[in-house]
mmCIF file of C-alpha atoms in Angstrom:
data_model
loop_
_atom_site.group_PDB
_atom_site.id
_atom_site.type_symbol
_atom_site.label_atom_id
_atom_site.label_comp_id
_atom_site.label_asym_id
_atom_site.label_seq_id
_atom_site.Cartn_x
_atom_site.Cartn_y
_atom_site.Cartn_z
ATOM 1 C CA MET A 1 21.288 -22.710 27.268
ATOM 2 C CA THR A 2 17.838 -23.343 25.668
ATOM 3 C CA VAL A 3 17.443 -26.532 23.797
ATOM 4 C CA SER A 4 14.966 -26.604 21.012
ATOM 5 C CA THR A 5 12.614 -29.518 20.662
ATOM 6 C CA GLY A 6 12.219 -28.944 17.042
ATOM 7 C CA ALA A 7 8.481 -28.787 17.430
ATOM 8 C CA PRO A 8 6.671 -26.291 15.078
ATOM 9 C CA ARG A 9 5.155 -23.428 16.699
ATOM 10 C CA PRO A 10 1.329 -23.285 16.410
ATOM 11 C CA ALA A 11 -0.359 -20.850 14.027
ATOM 12 C CA ARG A 12 -2.242 -18.438 16.236
ATOM 13 C CA MET A 13 -4.352 -15.459 15.103
ATOM 14 C CA ILE A 14 -5.742 -12.742 17.312
ATOM 15 C CA VAL A 15 -9.059 -11.338 15.892
ATOM 16 C CA ALA A 16 -10.549 -8.231 17.521
ATOM 17 C CA ILE A 17 -14.084 -6.784 16.713
ATOM 18 C CA THR A 18 -14.777 -3.118 17.707
ATOM 19 C CA GLY A 19 -17.918 -1.106 17.551
ATOM 20 C CA ALA A 20 -17.426 0.384 14.044
ATOM 21 C CA THR A 21 -19.778 -0.761 11.461
ATOM 22 C CA GLY A 22 -18.818 -3.850 9.510
ATOM 23 C CA ALA A 23 -19.077 -6.499 12.204
ATOM 24 C CA VAL A 24 -19.458 -9.097 9.400
ATOM 25 C CA TYR A 25 -15.834 -8.768 8.474
ATOM 26 C CA GLY A 26 -14.672 -10.039 11.978
ATOM 27 C CA VAL A 27 -17.299 -12.872 11.863
ATOM 28 C CA ARG A 28 -16.528 -13.917 8.375
ATOM 29 C CA LEU A 29 -12.770 -13.887 9.175
ATOM 30 C CA LEU A 30 -13.335 -16.233 12.198
ATOM 31 C CA GLU A 31 -15.415 -18.507 9.887
ATOM 32 C CA ARG A 32 -12.703 -18.648 7.240
ATOM 33 C CA LEU A 33 -10.014 -19.310 9.738
ATOM 34 C CA ARG A 34 -11.990 -22.233 11.230
ATOM 35 C CA ALA A 35 -12.617 -23.656 7.814
ATOM 36 C CA LEU A 36 -8.939 -23.391 6.867
ATOM 37 C CA GLY A 37 -8.014 -25.400 10.125
ATOM 38 C CA GLY A 38 -4.616 -25.402 11.739
ATOM 39 C CA VAL A 39 -5.017 -21.905 13.120
ATOM 40 C CA GLU A 40 -5.820 -21.194 16.719
ATOM 41 C CA THR A 41 -8.086 -18.124 17.057
ATOM 42 C CA HIS A 42 -8.144 -15.733 19.962
ATOM 43 C CA LEU A 43 -11.068 -13.480 19.899
ATOM 44 C CA LEU A 44 -11.636 -10.044 21.551
ATOM 45 C CA VAL A 45 -14.758 -7.939 21.359
ATOM 46 C CA SER A 46 -15.213 -4.437 22.774
ATOM 47 C CA SER A 47 -18.372 -3.459 24.597
ATOM 48 C CA ALA A 48 -19.568 -1.384 21.456
ATOM 49 C CA GLY A 49 -18.527 -4.341 19.290
ATOM 50 C CA TRP A 50 -21.170 -6.539 20.989
ATOM 51 C CA LEU A 51 -23.793 -3.853 20.361
ATOM 52 C CA THR A 52 -22.798 -3.654 16.616
ATOM 53 C CA LEU A 53 -22.801 -7.612 16.292
ATOM 54 C CA ARG A 54 -26.374 -7.663 17.781
ATOM 55 C CA HIS A 55 -27.549 -4.714 15.711
ATOM 56 C CA GLU A 56 -26.021 -5.595 12.240
ATOM 57 C CA LEU A 57 -26.005 -9.395 12.377
ATOM 58 C CA GLY A 58 -28.470 -10.334 15.158
ATOM 59 C CA LEU A 59 -25.738 -12.303 16.847
ATOM 60 C CA GLU A 60 -25.561 -12.977 20.598
ATOM 61 C CA ARG A 61 -22.237 -13.363 22.637
ATOM 62 C CA SER A 62 -22.453 -17.136 22.642
ATOM 63 C CA ASP A 63 -22.806 -17.317 18.787
ATOM 64 C CA VAL A 64 -19.600 -15.291 18.154
ATOM 65 C CA GLN A 65 -17.560 -16.755 20.954
ATOM 66 C CA ALA A 66 -18.332 -20.336 19.580
ATOM 67 C CA LEU A 67 -16.356 -19.282 16.392
ATOM 68 C CA ALA A 68 -13.169 -18.800 18.180
ATOM 69 C CA ASP A 69 -10.759 -21.289 19.950
ATOM 70 C CA GLN A 70 -10.273 -18.810 22.920
ATOM 71 C CA TYR A 71 -12.188 -15.808 23.890
ATOM 72 C CA HIS A 72 -10.740 -12.980 26.076
ATOM 73 C CA SER A 73 -12.469 -10.104 27.793
ATOM 74 C CA VAL A 74 -11.087 -6.687 26.831
ATOM 75 C CA ARG A 75 -10.470 -6.194 30.591
ATOM 76 C CA GLU A 76 -8.400 -9.457 30.952
ATOM 77 C CA VAL A 77 -5.020 -7.717 31.316
ATOM 78 C CA GLY A 78 -3.298 -10.980 32.438
ATOM 79 C CA ALA A 79 -4.315 -12.801 29.215
ATOM 80 C CA ASN A 80 -1.634 -14.861 27.377
ATOM 81 C CA ILE A 81 -2.012 -12.508 24.249
ATOM 82 C CA ALA A 82 -0.928 -9.584 26.520
ATOM 83 C CA SER A 83 2.584 -10.825 26.405
ATOM 84 C CA GLY A 84 5.062 -11.016 23.575
ATOM 85 C CA SER A 85 6.325 -14.292 24.847
ATOM 86 C CA PHE A 86 3.074 -15.743 23.578
ATOM 87 C CA THR A 87 3.887 -16.352 19.933
ATOM 88 C CA THR A 88 1.210 -15.492 17.360
ATOM 89 C CA THR A 89 1.075 -15.170 13.646
ATOM 90 C CA GLY A 90 -0.427 -11.739 14.031
ATOM 91 C CA MET A 91 -3.627 -9.770 14.573
ATOM 92 C CA VAL A 92 -6.452 -8.451 12.711
ATOM 93 C CA ILE A 93 -8.878 -5.786 14.085
ATOM 94 C CA ALA A 94 -11.971 -6.152 11.930
ATOM 95 C CA PRO A 95 -13.554 -3.715 12.013
ATOM 96 C CA CYS A 96 -11.369 -1.171 13.691
ATOM 97 C CA SER A 97 -13.052 1.943 15.100
ATOM 98 C CA MET A 98 -11.262 5.328 15.215
ATOM 99 C CA LYS A 99 -11.058 5.108 18.994
ATOM 100 C CA THR A 100 -9.113 1.910 18.760
ATOM 101 C CA LEU A 101 -6.967 3.221 16.006
ATOM 102 C CA ALA A 102 -6.084 6.219 18.232
ATOM 103 C CA SER A 103 -5.343 4.002 21.184
ATOM 104 C CA VAL A 104 -2.892 1.899 19.024
ATOM 105 C CA ALA A 105 -1.283 4.877 17.382
ATOM 106 C CA HIS A 106 -0.535 6.526 20.850
ATOM 107 C CA GLY A 107 0.491 3.322 22.525
ATOM 108 C CA LEU A 108 -2.192 3.644 25.306
ATOM 109 C CA SER A 109 -2.737 -0.050 25.871
ATOM 110 C CA ASP A 110 -5.948 1.050 27.734
ATOM 111 C CA ASN A 111 -7.686 -2.271 27.139
ATOM 112 C CA LEU A 112 -6.623 -5.841 25.790
ATOM 113 C CA ILE A 113 -7.338 -5.042 22.311
ATOM 114 C CA ALA A 114 -4.920 -2.075 22.244
ATOM 115 C CA ARG A 115 -2.519 -4.026 24.421
ATOM 116 C CA ALA A 116 -2.523 -7.007 22.124
ATOM 117 C CA ALA A 117 -1.986 -4.734 19.096
ATOM 118 C CA ASP A 118 0.869 -3.039 20.915
ATOM 119 C CA VAL A 119 2.491 -6.468 21.536
ATOM 120 C CA THR A 120 2.025 -7.387 17.927
ATOM 121 C CA LEU A 121 3.892 -4.287 16.788
ATOM 122 C CA LYS A 122 6.695 -4.447 19.385
ATOM 123 C CA GLU A 123 7.362 -8.106 18.449
ATOM 124 C CA ARG A 124 7.381 -7.118 14.694
ATOM 125 C CA ARG A 125 4.422 -9.383 13.836
ATOM 126 C CA ARG A 126 1.713 -8.483 11.441
ATOM 127 C CA LEU A 127 -0.997 -6.130 12.491
ATOM 128 C CA VAL A 128 -3.828 -5.542 10.049
ATOM 129 C CA MET A 129 -6.471 -2.773 10.963
ATOM 130 C CA MET A 130 -9.697 -2.720 8.975
ATOM 131 C CA VAL A 131 -10.523 0.820 9.700
ATOM 132 C CA ARG A 132 -14.175 1.898 9.112
ATOM 133 C CA GLU A 133 -14.989 5.583 8.938
ATOM 134 C CA THR A 134 -15.673 8.103 6.253
ATOM 135 C CA PRO A 135 -14.862 10.709 5.589
ATOM 136 C CA PHE A 136 -11.586 10.905 7.473
ATOM 137 C CA ASN A 137 -10.515 13.991 9.498
ATOM 138 C CA LEU A 138 -6.994 14.990 10.034
ATOM 139 C CA ALA A 139 -6.625 13.062 13.393
ATOM 140 C CA HIS A 140 -7.759 9.832 11.583
ATOM 141 C CA LEU A 141 -5.287 10.294 8.966
ATOM 142 C CA ARG A 142 -2.433 11.145 11.394
ATOM 143 C CA ASN A 143 -3.310 8.127 13.353
ATOM 144 C CA MET A 144 -3.230 5.798 10.353
ATOM 145 C CA THR A 145 0.144 7.382 9.358
ATOM 146 C CA ALA A 146 1.534 6.669 12.823
ATOM 147 C CA VAL A 147 0.420 3.065 12.821
ATOM 148 C CA THR A 148 1.800 2.571 9.253
ATOM 149 C CA GLU A 149 5.208 4.013 10.404
ATOM 150 C CA MET A 150 5.085 1.420 13.411
ATOM 151 C CA GLY A 151 4.694 -1.363 10.836
ATOM 152 C CA GLY A 152 1.053 -1.862 11.014
ATOM 153 C CA ILE A 153 -1.245 -2.266 7.853
ATOM 154 C CA VAL A 154 -4.201 0.048 7.596
ATOM 155 C CA TYR A 155 -6.659 -1.887 5.406
ATOM 156 C CA PRO A 156 -9.997 -0.103 4.929
ATOM 157 C CA PRO A 157 -12.364 -2.802 3.777
ATOM 158 C CA LEU A 158 -13.212 -1.173 0.348
ATOM 159 C CA PRO A 159 -14.949 -3.541 -2.120
ATOM 160 C CA ALA A 160 -13.389 -4.390 -5.401
ATOM 161 C CA PHE A 161 -15.816 -4.079 -8.356
ATOM 162 C CA TYR A 162 -13.607 -5.246 -11.202
ATOM 163 C CA ASN A 163 -14.408 -8.819 -10.224
ATOM 164 C CA ARG A 164 -18.155 -8.042 -10.651
ATOM 165 C CA PRO A 165 -19.228 -9.335 -7.373
ATOM 166 C CA GLU A 166 -22.906 -10.732 -7.505
ATOM 167 C CA SER A 167 -23.608 -10.146 -3.783
ATOM 168 C CA LEU A 168 -22.578 -8.455 -0.532
ATOM 169 C CA ASP A 169 -21.464 -11.771 0.698
ATOM 170 C CA ALA A 170 -19.218 -11.988 -2.300
ATOM 171 C CA MET A 171 -17.640 -8.566 -1.594
ATOM 172 C CA VAL A 172 -17.015 -9.457 2.016
ATOM 173 C CA ASP A 173 -15.510 -12.777 1.116
ATOM 174 C CA ASP A 174 -13.066 -11.161 -1.353
ATOM 175 C CA THR A 175 -12.085 -8.588 1.239
ATOM 176 C CA VAL A 176 -11.586 -11.247 3.910
ATOM 177 C CA GLY A 177 -9.581 -13.378 1.504
ATOM 178 C CA ARG A 178 -7.283 -10.574 0.768
ATOM 179 C CA VAL A 179 -6.710 -10.013 4.391
ATOM 180 C CA LEU A 180 -5.842 -13.613 4.798
ATOM 181 C CA ASP A 181 -3.425 -13.245 1.804
ATOM 182 C CA LEU A 182 -1.470 -10.730 3.916
ATOM 183 C CA PHE A 183 -0.688 -13.528 6.421
ATOM 184 C CA GLY A 184 0.070 -16.079 3.624
ATOM 185 C CA LEU A 185 -2.781 -18.263 5.117
ATOM 186 C CA ALA A 186 -5.155 -18.595 2.169
ATOM 187 C CA PRO A 187 -4.086 -17.219 -1.222
ATOM 188 C CA GLN A 188 -6.622 -19.306 -2.932
ATOM 189 C CA VAL A 189 -9.558 -17.446 -1.162
ATOM 190 C CA SER A 190 -9.583 -14.212 -2.990
ATOM 191 C CA THR A 191 -9.836 -13.583 -6.666
ATOM 192 C CA SER A 192 -6.576 -12.631 -8.381
ATOM 193 C CA TRP A 193 -6.671 -9.933 -10.934
ATOM 194 C CA SER A 194 -5.804 -11.323 -14.348
ATOM 195 C CA GLY A 195 -5.881 -8.068 -16.345
ATOM 196 C CA LEU A 196 -8.401 -6.667 -18.789
ATOM 197 C CA GLY A 197 -6.962 -8.476 -21.842
ATOM 198 C CA LYS A 198 -8.421 -7.434 -25.126
ATOM 199 C CA ASP A 199 -10.972 -5.203 -23.282
ATOM 200 C CA ALA A 200 -8.114 -2.796 -22.596
ATOM 201 C CA GLU A 201 -7.156 -2.217 -26.202
ATOM 202 C CA ALA A 202 -8.018 1.078 -27.707
#
């Protein structure tokens, strides 16, 4: 018989950055989670992800690793996040390449990113995949459908213009805030739609 100590489980979030364009989303997500406090972050970056981080943001490995509580190599098959017994709040892949999407959709678990996503799905935890590609071909669409049917959330980081963002940073912040909303972590971060009011009257 297992006796519960009554101690609350720690909030843990897995953040993966792949080689798709939009590395800023993963970095901003880590920054927001650190600012919130109380959330232990586990970072994964694919080899292509490191290239994109350097090209798009000018960041080195140490810069990005410093934003997370724990960093895991994608080849670290024995990592704690590879097991469902290691409780997490969920996982965000930001951005998510079509290769990673396909690996998750087909249950390949060919690296720690795909394995951690597989674990998140099998344990019925929240998986958000910020897929970045355009236009989509049929394979992409079928893979997104498969992941959705498994319980994952496909979240292309499409900017909202109804809030009249004044900068790219504002658009990124709003998108990341909405992703955090999906985990109930920071509903105050994103801007809520309040309607058009009198502007909508004919």
